[in-house]
């Protein structure tokens, strides 16, 4: 999609600090990290979110790269959290499917009761 910032990162049209990449997947540092390790993992092809008829093989490939990101970033042993914010109530702000990989410190975020 021409106006999608993550499509532009996937196409190397705008800069990003790339953690890993292959023909279908790219992972890069979040520009506004919420923890010492904060990487975004995306398919290069545009899908709005995890519910956007993403081919199962591609979803599997995306999630299979989480462990590699964790290894590269040195959080495989200490642990991490993966998050895929989805839609308005999920507070998704960039509407190109992405998985946050967060670690390097204890997670401050706790699930609480709904408002
Ligand atoms: P979400 O709220 O789940 O849609 O998360 C979108 C994430 O994209 C946020 O954590 C932003 O900091 C991050 N982000 C937005 N623009 C860029 C960019 N150009 N490079 C890297 N990360 C970005």
Coordinates of N, CA, C and O in Angstrom, one line a residue, residues 50-103:
X50 N -3.9 -9.3 12.1 CA -3.8 -10.8 12.1 C -5.1 -11.4 11.6 O -5.1 -12.6 11.2
X51 N -6.2 -10.6 11.6 CA -7.5 -11.1 11.1 C -7.8 -10.9 9.7 O -8.9 -11.1 9.2
X52 N -6.8 -10.3 8.9 CA -7.0 -9.9 7.6 C -6.7 -11.0 6.5 O -5.9 -10.8 5.6
X53 N -7.3 -12.2 6.7 CA -7.1 -13.3 5.8 C -5.6 -13.5 5.4 O -5.3 -13.7 4.3
X54 N -4.8 -13.5 6.4 CA -3.4 -13.7 6.2 C -3.2 -15.2 5.9 O -3.7 -16.0 6.7
X55 N -2.5 -15.6 4.9 CA -2.3 -17.0 4.6 C -1.6 -17.7 5.9 O -0.7 -17.1 6.4
X56 N -2.2 -18.8 6.3 CA -1.6 -19.5 7.5 C -0.1 -19.7 7.4 O 0.6 -19.6 8.5
X57 N 0.4 -20.1 6.2 CA 1.8 -20.3 6.1 C 2.6 -19.1 6.4 O 3.7 -19.1 7.0
X58 N 2.1 -17.9 6.0 CA 2.8 -16.7 6.3 C 2.7 -16.3 7.8 O 3.7 -15.9 8.4
X59 N 1.6 -16.5 8.4 CA 1.4 -16.3 9.8 C 2.4 -17.2 10.6 O 3.1 -16.8 11.5
X60 N 2.5 -18.5 10.2 CA 3.4 -19.4 10.8 C 4.8 -18.9 10.6 O 5.6 -19.0 11.6
X61 N 5.2 -18.5 9.5 CA 6.5 -18.0 9.2 C 6.9 -16.8 10.1 O 7.9 -16.7 10.7
X62 N 5.9 -15.9 10.2 CA 6.1 -14.7 11.0 C 6.4 -15.0 12.4 O 7.4 -14.6 13.0
X63 N 5.5 -15.9 13.0 CA 5.7 -16.3 14.4 C 7.0 -17.1 14.6 O 7.6 -17.1 15.7
X64 N 7.3 -17.9 13.6 CA 8.5 -18.7 13.7 C 9.8 -17.9 13.8 O 10.8 -18.4 14.2
X65 N 9.7 -16.6 13.4 CA 10.9 -15.7 13.5 C 11.0 -15.0 14.8 O 12.1 -14.4 15.1
X66 N 10.0 -15.2 15.7 CA 10.1 -14.5 17.0 C 11.3 -15.0 17.8 O 12.1 -14.2 18.3
X67 N 11.5 -16.3 17.8 CA 12.7 -16.8 18.5 C 14.0 -16.4 18.0 O 14.9 -16.1 18.8
X68 N 14.1 -16.2 16.7 CA 15.3 -15.7 16.1 C 15.6 -14.3 16.5 O 16.7 -13.9 16.8
X69 N 14.5 -13.5 16.5 CA 14.7 -12.1 17.0 C 15.2 -12.1 18.4 O 16.1 -11.3 18.8
X70 N 14.5 -12.9 19.3 CA 14.9 -13.0 20.7 C 16.4 -13.4 20.8 O 17.1 -12.8 21.7
X71 N 16.8 -14.3 20.0 CA 18.2 -14.7 20.1 C 19.2 -13.6 19.7 O 20.1 -13.3 20.4
X72 N 18.8 -12.9 18.6 CA 19.7 -11.9 18.1 C 19.8 -10.7 19.1 O 20.8 -10.1 19.3
X73 N 18.6 -10.5 19.8 CA 18.6 -9.3 20.7 C 19.0 -9.8 22.2 O 19.0 -8.9 23.1
X74 N 19.3 -11.0 22.3 CA 19.9 -11.5 23.6 C 18.9 -11.7 24.7 O 19.2 -11.6 25.9
X75 N 17.6 -11.9 24.4 CA 16.6 -12.0 25.4 C 16.0 -13.4 25.4 O 15.0 -13.7 26.1
X76 N 16.6 -14.4 24.7 CA 16.0 -15.7 24.6 C 15.9 -16.3 26.0 O 14.9 -17.0 26.3
X77 N 16.9 -16.1 26.9 CA 17.0 -16.8 28.2 C 16.1 -16.0 29.2 O 15.4 -16.5 30.0
X78 N 16.2 -14.7 29.1 CA 15.5 -13.8 30.1 C 14.0 -13.7 29.9 O 13.3 -13.5 30.8
X79 N 13.6 -13.9 28.7 CA 12.2 -13.9 28.4 C 11.8 -12.6 27.7 O 12.5 -11.6 27.7
X80 N 10.6 -12.6 27.2 CA 10.1 -11.4 26.5 C 8.6 -11.6 26.3 O 8.0 -12.6 26.7
X81 N 8.0 -10.5 25.8 CA 6.5 -10.6 25.5 C 6.3 -10.3 24.0 O 6.9 -9.4 23.5
X82 N 5.4 -11.0 23.4 CA 5.0 -10.6 22.1 C 3.5 -10.1 22.1 O 2.7 -10.6 22.9
X83 N 3.3 -9.1 21.3 CA 2.0 -8.4 21.3 C 1.6 -8.1 19.9 O 2.5 -7.6 19.1
X84 N 0.4 -8.3 19.5 CA -0.1 -7.9 18.2 C -1.4 -7.1 18.4 O -2.5 -7.6 18.5
X85 N -1.2 -5.8 18.6 CA -2.3 -4.9 18.8 C -3.2 -5.0 17.5 O -2.7 -4.9 16.4
X86 N -4.5 -5.1 17.7 CA -5.4 -5.3 16.6 C -6.6 -4.4 16.7 O -7.4 -4.5 17.6
X87 N -6.8 -3.5 15.7 CA -7.9 -2.7 15.6 C -8.0 -1.6 16.6 O -7.0 -1.3 17.4
X88 N -9.1 -0.9 16.7 CA -9.2 0.3 17.5 C -9.1 0.0 19.0 O -8.4 0.6 19.7
X89 N -9.9 -1.0 19.4 CA -9.9 -1.3 20.9 C -8.5 -2.0 21.3 O -8.1 -1.9 22.4
X90 N -7.9 -2.5 20.3 CA -6.5 -3.1 20.6 C -5.4 -2.0 20.5 O -4.3 -2.3 20.7
X91 N -5.9 -0.8 20.2 CA -4.9 0.4 20.1 C -3.9 0.2 19.1 O -2.7 0.6 19.2
X92 N -4.3 -0.4 17.9 CA -3.3 -0.5 16.8 C -3.3 0.8 16.1 O -4.3 1.4 15.8
X93 N -2.1 1.3 15.9 CA -1.9 2.6 15.3 C -1.3 2.5 13.9 O -1.6 3.4 13.0
X94 N -0.6 1.5 13.6 CA -0.1 1.3 12.2 C -0.8 0.1 11.7 O -0.7 -1.1 12.2
X95 N -1.6 0.3 10.6 CA -2.5 -0.8 10.1 C -1.8 -1.7 9.1 O -2.3 -1.8 8.0
X96 N -0.7 -2.2 9.5 CA 0.1 -3.2 8.7 C 0.4 -4.2 9.8 O 1.1 -3.9 10.8
X97 N 0.0 -5.5 9.6 CA 0.2 -6.5 10.6 C 1.6 -6.4 11.2 O 2.6 -6.4 10.4
X98 N 1.8 -6.4 12.5 CA 3.1 -6.4 13.1 C 3.0 -7.1 14.5 O 2.0 -7.0 15.2
X99 N 4.1 -7.7 14.9 CA 4.2 -8.3 16.2 C 5.3 -7.6 16.9 O 6.4 -7.4 16.4
X100 N 5.0 -7.0 18.1 CA 6.0 -6.4 19.0 C 6.7 -7.5 19.7 O 6.0 -8.4 20.3
X101 N 8.0 -7.4 19.8 CA 8.8 -8.3 20.6 C 9.5 -7.4 21.7 O 10.3 -6.5 21.3
X102 N 9.1 -7.6 22.9 CA 9.5 -6.6 24.0 C 10.2 -7.4 25.1 O 9.7 -8.4 25.5
X103 N 11.3 -6.9 25.5 CA 12.1 -7.5 26.6 C 13.3 -6.7 27.0 O 13.3 -5.5 26.8

